PDB file of C-alpha atoms in Angstrom:
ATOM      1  CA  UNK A 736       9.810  14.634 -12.268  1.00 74.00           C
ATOM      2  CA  UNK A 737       9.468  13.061  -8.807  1.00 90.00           C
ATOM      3  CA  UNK A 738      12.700  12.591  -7.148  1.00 95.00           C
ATOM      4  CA  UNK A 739      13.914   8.570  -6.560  1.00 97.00           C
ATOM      5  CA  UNK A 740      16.139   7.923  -3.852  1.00 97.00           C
ATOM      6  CA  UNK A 741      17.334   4.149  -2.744  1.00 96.00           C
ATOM      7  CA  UNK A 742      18.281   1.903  -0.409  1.00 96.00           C
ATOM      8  CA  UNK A 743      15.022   2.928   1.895  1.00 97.00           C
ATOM      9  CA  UNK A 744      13.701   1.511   4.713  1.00 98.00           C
ATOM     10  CA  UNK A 745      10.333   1.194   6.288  1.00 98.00           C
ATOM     11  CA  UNK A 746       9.057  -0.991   9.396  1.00 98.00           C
ATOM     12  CA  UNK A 747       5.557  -0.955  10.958  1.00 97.00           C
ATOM     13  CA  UNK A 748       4.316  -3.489  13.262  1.00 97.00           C
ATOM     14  CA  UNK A 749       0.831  -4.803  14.663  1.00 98.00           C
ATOM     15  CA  UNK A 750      -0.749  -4.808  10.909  1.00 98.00           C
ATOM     16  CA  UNK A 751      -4.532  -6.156  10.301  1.00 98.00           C
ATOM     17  CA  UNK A 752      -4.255  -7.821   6.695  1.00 98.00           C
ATOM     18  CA  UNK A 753      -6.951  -7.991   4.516  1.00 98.00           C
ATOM     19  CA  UNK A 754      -5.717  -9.787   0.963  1.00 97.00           C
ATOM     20  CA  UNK A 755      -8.232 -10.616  -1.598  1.00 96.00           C
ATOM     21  CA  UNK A 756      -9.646 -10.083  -5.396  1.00 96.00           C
ATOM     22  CA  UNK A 757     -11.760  -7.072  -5.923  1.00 94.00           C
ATOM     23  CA  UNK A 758     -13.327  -4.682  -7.520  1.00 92.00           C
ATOM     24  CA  UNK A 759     -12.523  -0.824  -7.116  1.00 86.00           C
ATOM     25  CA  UNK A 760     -16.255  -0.462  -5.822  1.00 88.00           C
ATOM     26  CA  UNK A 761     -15.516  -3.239  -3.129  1.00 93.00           C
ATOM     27  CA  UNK A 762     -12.458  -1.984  -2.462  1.00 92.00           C
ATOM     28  CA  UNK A 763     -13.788   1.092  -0.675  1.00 88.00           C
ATOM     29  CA  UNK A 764     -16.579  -1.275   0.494  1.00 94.00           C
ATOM     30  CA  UNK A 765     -13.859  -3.324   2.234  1.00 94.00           C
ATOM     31  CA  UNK A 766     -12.321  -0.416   4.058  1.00 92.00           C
ATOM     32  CA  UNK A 767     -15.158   1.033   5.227  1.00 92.00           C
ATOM     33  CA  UNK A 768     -16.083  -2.868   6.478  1.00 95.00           C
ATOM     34  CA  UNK A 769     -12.319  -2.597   8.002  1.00 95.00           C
ATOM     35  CA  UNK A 770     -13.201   0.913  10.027  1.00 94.00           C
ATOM     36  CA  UNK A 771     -16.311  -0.307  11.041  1.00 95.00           C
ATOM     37  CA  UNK A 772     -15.322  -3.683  12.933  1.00 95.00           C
ATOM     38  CA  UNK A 773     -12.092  -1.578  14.722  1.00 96.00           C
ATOM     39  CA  UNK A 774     -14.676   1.037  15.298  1.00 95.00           C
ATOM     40  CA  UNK A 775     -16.688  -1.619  16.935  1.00 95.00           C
ATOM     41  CA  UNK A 776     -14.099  -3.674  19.005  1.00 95.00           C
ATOM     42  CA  UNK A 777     -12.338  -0.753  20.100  1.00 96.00           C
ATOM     43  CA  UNK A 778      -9.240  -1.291  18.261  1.00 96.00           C
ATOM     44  CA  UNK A 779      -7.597   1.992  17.186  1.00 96.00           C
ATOM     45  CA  UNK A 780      -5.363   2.543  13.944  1.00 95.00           C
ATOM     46  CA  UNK A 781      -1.864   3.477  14.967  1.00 95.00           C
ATOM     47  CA  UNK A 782      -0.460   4.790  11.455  1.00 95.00           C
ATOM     48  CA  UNK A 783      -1.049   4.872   7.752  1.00 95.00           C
ATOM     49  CA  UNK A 784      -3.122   2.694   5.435  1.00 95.00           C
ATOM     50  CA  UNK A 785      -0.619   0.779   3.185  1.00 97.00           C
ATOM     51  CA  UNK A 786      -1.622  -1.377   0.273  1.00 96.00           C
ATOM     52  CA  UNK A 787      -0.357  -3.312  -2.196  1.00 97.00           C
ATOM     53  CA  UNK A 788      -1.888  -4.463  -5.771  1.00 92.00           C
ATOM     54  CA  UNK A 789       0.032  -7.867  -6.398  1.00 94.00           C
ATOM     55  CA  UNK A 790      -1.437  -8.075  -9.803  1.00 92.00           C
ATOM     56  CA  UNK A 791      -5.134  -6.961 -12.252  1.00 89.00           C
ATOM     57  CA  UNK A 792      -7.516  -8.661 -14.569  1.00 92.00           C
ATOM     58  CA  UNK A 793      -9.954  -8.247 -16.103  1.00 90.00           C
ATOM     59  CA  UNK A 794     -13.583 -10.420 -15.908  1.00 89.00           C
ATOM     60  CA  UNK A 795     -16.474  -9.614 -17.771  1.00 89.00           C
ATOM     61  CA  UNK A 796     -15.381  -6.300 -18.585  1.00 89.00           C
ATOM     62  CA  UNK A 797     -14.733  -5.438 -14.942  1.00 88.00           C
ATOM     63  CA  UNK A 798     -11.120  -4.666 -13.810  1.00 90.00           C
ATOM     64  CA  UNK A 799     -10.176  -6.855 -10.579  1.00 93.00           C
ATOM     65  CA  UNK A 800      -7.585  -5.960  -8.170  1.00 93.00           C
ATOM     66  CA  UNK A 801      -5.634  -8.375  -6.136  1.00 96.00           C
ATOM     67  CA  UNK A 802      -4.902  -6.053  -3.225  1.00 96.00           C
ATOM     68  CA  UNK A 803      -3.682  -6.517   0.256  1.00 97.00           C
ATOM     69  CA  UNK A 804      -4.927  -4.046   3.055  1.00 96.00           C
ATOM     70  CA  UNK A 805      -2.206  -3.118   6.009  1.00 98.00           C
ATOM     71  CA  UNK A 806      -3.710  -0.785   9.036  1.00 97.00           C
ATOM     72  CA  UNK A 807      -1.473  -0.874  11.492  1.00 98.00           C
ATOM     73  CA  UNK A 808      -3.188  -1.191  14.480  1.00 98.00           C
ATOM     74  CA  UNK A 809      -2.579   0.210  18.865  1.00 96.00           C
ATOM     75  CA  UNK A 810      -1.744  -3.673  20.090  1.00 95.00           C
ATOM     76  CA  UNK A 811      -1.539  -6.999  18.921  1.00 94.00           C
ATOM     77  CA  UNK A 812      -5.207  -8.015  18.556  1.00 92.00           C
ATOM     78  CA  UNK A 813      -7.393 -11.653  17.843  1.00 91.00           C
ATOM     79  CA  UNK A 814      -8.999 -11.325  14.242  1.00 94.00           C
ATOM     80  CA  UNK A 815     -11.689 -13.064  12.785  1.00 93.00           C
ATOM     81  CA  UNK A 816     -10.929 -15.547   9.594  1.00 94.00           C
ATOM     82  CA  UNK A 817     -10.999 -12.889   6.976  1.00 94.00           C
ATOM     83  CA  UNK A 818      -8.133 -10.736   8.116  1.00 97.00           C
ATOM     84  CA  UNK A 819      -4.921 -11.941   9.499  1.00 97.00           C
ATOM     85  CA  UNK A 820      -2.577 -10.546  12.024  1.00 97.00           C
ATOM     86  CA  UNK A 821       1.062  -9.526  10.905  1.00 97.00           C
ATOM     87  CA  UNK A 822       3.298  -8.878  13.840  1.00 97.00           C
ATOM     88  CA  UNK A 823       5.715  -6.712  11.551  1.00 97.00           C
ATOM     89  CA  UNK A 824       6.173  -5.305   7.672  1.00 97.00           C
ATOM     90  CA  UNK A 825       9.728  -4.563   7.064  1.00 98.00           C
ATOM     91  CA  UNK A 826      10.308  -3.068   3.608  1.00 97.00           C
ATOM     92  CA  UNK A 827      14.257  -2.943   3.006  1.00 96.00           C
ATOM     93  CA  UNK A 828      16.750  -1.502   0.516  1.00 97.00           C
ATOM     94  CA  UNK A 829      13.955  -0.287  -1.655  1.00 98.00           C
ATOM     95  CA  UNK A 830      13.626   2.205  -3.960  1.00 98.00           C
ATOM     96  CA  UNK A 831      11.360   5.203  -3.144  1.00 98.00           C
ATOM     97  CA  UNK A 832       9.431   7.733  -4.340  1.00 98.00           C
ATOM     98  CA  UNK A 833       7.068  10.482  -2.203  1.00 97.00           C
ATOM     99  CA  UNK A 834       3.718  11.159  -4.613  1.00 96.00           C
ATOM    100  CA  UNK A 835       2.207  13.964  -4.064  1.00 94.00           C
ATOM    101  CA  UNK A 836      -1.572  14.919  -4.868  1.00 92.00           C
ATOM    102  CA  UNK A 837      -4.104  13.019  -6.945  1.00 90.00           C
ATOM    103  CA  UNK A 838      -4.116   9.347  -6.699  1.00 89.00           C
ATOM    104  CA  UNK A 839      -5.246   9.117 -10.054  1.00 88.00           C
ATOM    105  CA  UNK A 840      -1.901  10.065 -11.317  1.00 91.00           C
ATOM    106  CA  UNK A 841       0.063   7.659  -9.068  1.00 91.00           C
ATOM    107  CA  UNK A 842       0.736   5.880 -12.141  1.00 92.00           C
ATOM    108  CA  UNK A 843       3.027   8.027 -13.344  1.00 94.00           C
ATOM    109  CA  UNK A 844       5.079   7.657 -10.079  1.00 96.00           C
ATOM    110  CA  UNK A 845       4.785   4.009 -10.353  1.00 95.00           C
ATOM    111  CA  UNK A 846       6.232   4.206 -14.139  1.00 95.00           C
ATOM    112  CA  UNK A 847       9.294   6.718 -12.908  1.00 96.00           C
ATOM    113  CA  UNK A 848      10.120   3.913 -10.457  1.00 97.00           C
ATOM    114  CA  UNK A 849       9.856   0.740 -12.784  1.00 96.00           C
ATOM    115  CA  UNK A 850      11.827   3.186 -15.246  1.00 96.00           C
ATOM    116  CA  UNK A 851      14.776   3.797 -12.636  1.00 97.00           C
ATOM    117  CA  UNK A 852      14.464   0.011 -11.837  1.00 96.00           C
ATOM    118  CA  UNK A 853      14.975  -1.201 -15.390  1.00 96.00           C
ATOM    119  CA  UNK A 854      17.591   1.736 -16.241  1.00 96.00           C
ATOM    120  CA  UNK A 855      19.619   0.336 -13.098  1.00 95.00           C
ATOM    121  CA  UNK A 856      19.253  -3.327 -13.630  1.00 94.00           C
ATOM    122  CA  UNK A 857      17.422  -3.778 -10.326  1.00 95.00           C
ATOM    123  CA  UNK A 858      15.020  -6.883  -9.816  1.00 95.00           C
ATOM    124  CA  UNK A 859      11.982  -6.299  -7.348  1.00 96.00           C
ATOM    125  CA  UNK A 860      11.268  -8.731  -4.431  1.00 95.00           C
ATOM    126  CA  UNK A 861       7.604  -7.717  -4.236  1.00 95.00           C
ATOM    127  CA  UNK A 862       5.224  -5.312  -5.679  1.00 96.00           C
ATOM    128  CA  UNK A 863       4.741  -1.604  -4.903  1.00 96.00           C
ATOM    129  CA  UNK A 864       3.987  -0.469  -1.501  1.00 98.00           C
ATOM    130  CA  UNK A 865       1.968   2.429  -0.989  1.00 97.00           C
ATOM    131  CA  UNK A 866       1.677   4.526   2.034  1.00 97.00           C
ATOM    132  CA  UNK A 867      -0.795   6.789   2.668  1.00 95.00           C
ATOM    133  CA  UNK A 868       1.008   9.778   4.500  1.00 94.00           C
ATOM    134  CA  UNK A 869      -1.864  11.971   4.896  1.00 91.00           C
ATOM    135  CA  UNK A 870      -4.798  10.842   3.808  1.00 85.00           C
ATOM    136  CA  UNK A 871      -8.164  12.623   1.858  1.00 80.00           C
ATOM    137  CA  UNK A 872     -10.755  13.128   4.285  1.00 80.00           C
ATOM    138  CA  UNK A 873     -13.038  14.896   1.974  1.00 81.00           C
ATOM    139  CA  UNK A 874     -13.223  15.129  -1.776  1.00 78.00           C
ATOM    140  CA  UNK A 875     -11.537  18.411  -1.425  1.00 83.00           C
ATOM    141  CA  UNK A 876      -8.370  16.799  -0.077  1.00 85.00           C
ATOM    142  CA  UNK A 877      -7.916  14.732  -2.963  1.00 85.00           C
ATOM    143  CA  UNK A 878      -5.418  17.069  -4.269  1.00 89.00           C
ATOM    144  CA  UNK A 879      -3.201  17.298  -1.505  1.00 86.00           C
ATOM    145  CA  UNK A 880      -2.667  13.526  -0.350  1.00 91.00           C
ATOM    146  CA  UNK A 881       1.264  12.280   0.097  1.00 93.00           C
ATOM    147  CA  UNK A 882       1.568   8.693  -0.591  1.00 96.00           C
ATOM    148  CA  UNK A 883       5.147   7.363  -0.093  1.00 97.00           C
ATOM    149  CA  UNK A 884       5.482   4.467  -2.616  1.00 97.00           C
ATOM    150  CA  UNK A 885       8.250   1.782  -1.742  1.00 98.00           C
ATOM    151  CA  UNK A 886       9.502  -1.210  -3.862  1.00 98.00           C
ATOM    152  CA  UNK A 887      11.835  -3.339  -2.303  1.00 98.00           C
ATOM    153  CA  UNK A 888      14.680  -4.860  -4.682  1.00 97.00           C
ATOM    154  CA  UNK A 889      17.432  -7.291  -4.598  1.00 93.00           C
ATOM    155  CA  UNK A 890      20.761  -5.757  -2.923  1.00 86.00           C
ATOM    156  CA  UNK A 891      22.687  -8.284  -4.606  1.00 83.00           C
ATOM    157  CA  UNK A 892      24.614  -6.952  -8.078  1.00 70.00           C
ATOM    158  CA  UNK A 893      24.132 -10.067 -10.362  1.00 67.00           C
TER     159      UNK A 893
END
C-alpha cells in the first residue's frame, strides 16, 4: 500500500513540450530524438522528465499513447515546430503518490489514486502527472526508479 497524501503542489518552469500519438516503440524513439537535438544546441535539462498519457487506443492491434513530454530545460529557449515552449507547469491541490521501483507496476499506483479519488468524491482537472525522480540509467536500475505521480483535482466540495 503506497501512502496518498493531498493537497500537493508542484511548479517547474522553462519546459520543452513534446505532445503527440504514439507508439511505446516511438515513444523511446522520441526521447532519444529529444536528448539528441538539446545535446546538439547546447541546451541542458534542468530537472526531471515528466509525462503525461491524456488518453490510449488501440489501431490495428497496436496500443497508441497520447502522451505529452515535459524536460525542463537551463533557460528559456527558441524551438522548432514540433515542440513548444511552456514558461511554467504548476500542478496544485493534487493528490499524490511517490512510486517506487518498476515502472511496469505504476499501474497499481495509478489505481490506489483513482481509488482514493472516487472513495473521496474528488473530480480530476487533468490526467496523471508523472515525475521521474531518479531515473534508470541502465537496465539494472529499473528496480530502483522513484516516480512521484500527481493528479490535480477540484478544491471545490460540490
Amino acid at each position: 500500500m503506497i501512502k496518498i497524501e493531498t493537497g500537493k503542489n508542484f511548479k517547474i518552469e522553462n519546459l520543452l513540450s513534446l505532445r503527440k500519438k504514439m507508439s511505446q516503440k516511438q515513444v523511446n524513439e522520441e526521447i532519444v530524438k529529444i536528448q539528441q537535438f538539446l545535446k546538439e544546441n547546447g541546451i541542458r535539462k534542468d530537472g526531471p522528465l515528466i509525462n503525461a498519457t491524456y488518453g490510449v487506443e488501440v489501431i490495428n492491434g497496436e496500443q497508441i499513447l497520447d502522451m505529452e513530454f515535459l524536460i525542463p530545460l537551463d533557460r528559456e529557449v527558441n524551438l522548432p515546430k514540433e515542440y513548444k515552449f511552456k514558461k511554467v507547469l504548476y500542478l496544485a491541490n493534487s493528490v499524490y503518490a511517490r512510486h517506487t521501483g518498476n515502472p511496469a507496476t505504476l499501474q497499481n499506483t495509478y489505481a490506489q489514486i483513482n481509488k482514493y479519488v472516487k472513495d473521496n468524491n474528488l473530480q480530476p482537472l487533468a490526467p496523471l502527472y508523472n515525475i521521474n525522480v531518479k531515473e534508470a540509467n541502465s537496465p539494472l536500475e529499473i528496480n530502483d526508479m522513484i516516480i512521484d505521480v500527481y493528479l490535480p483535482v477540484n478544491p471545490c466540495i460540490l
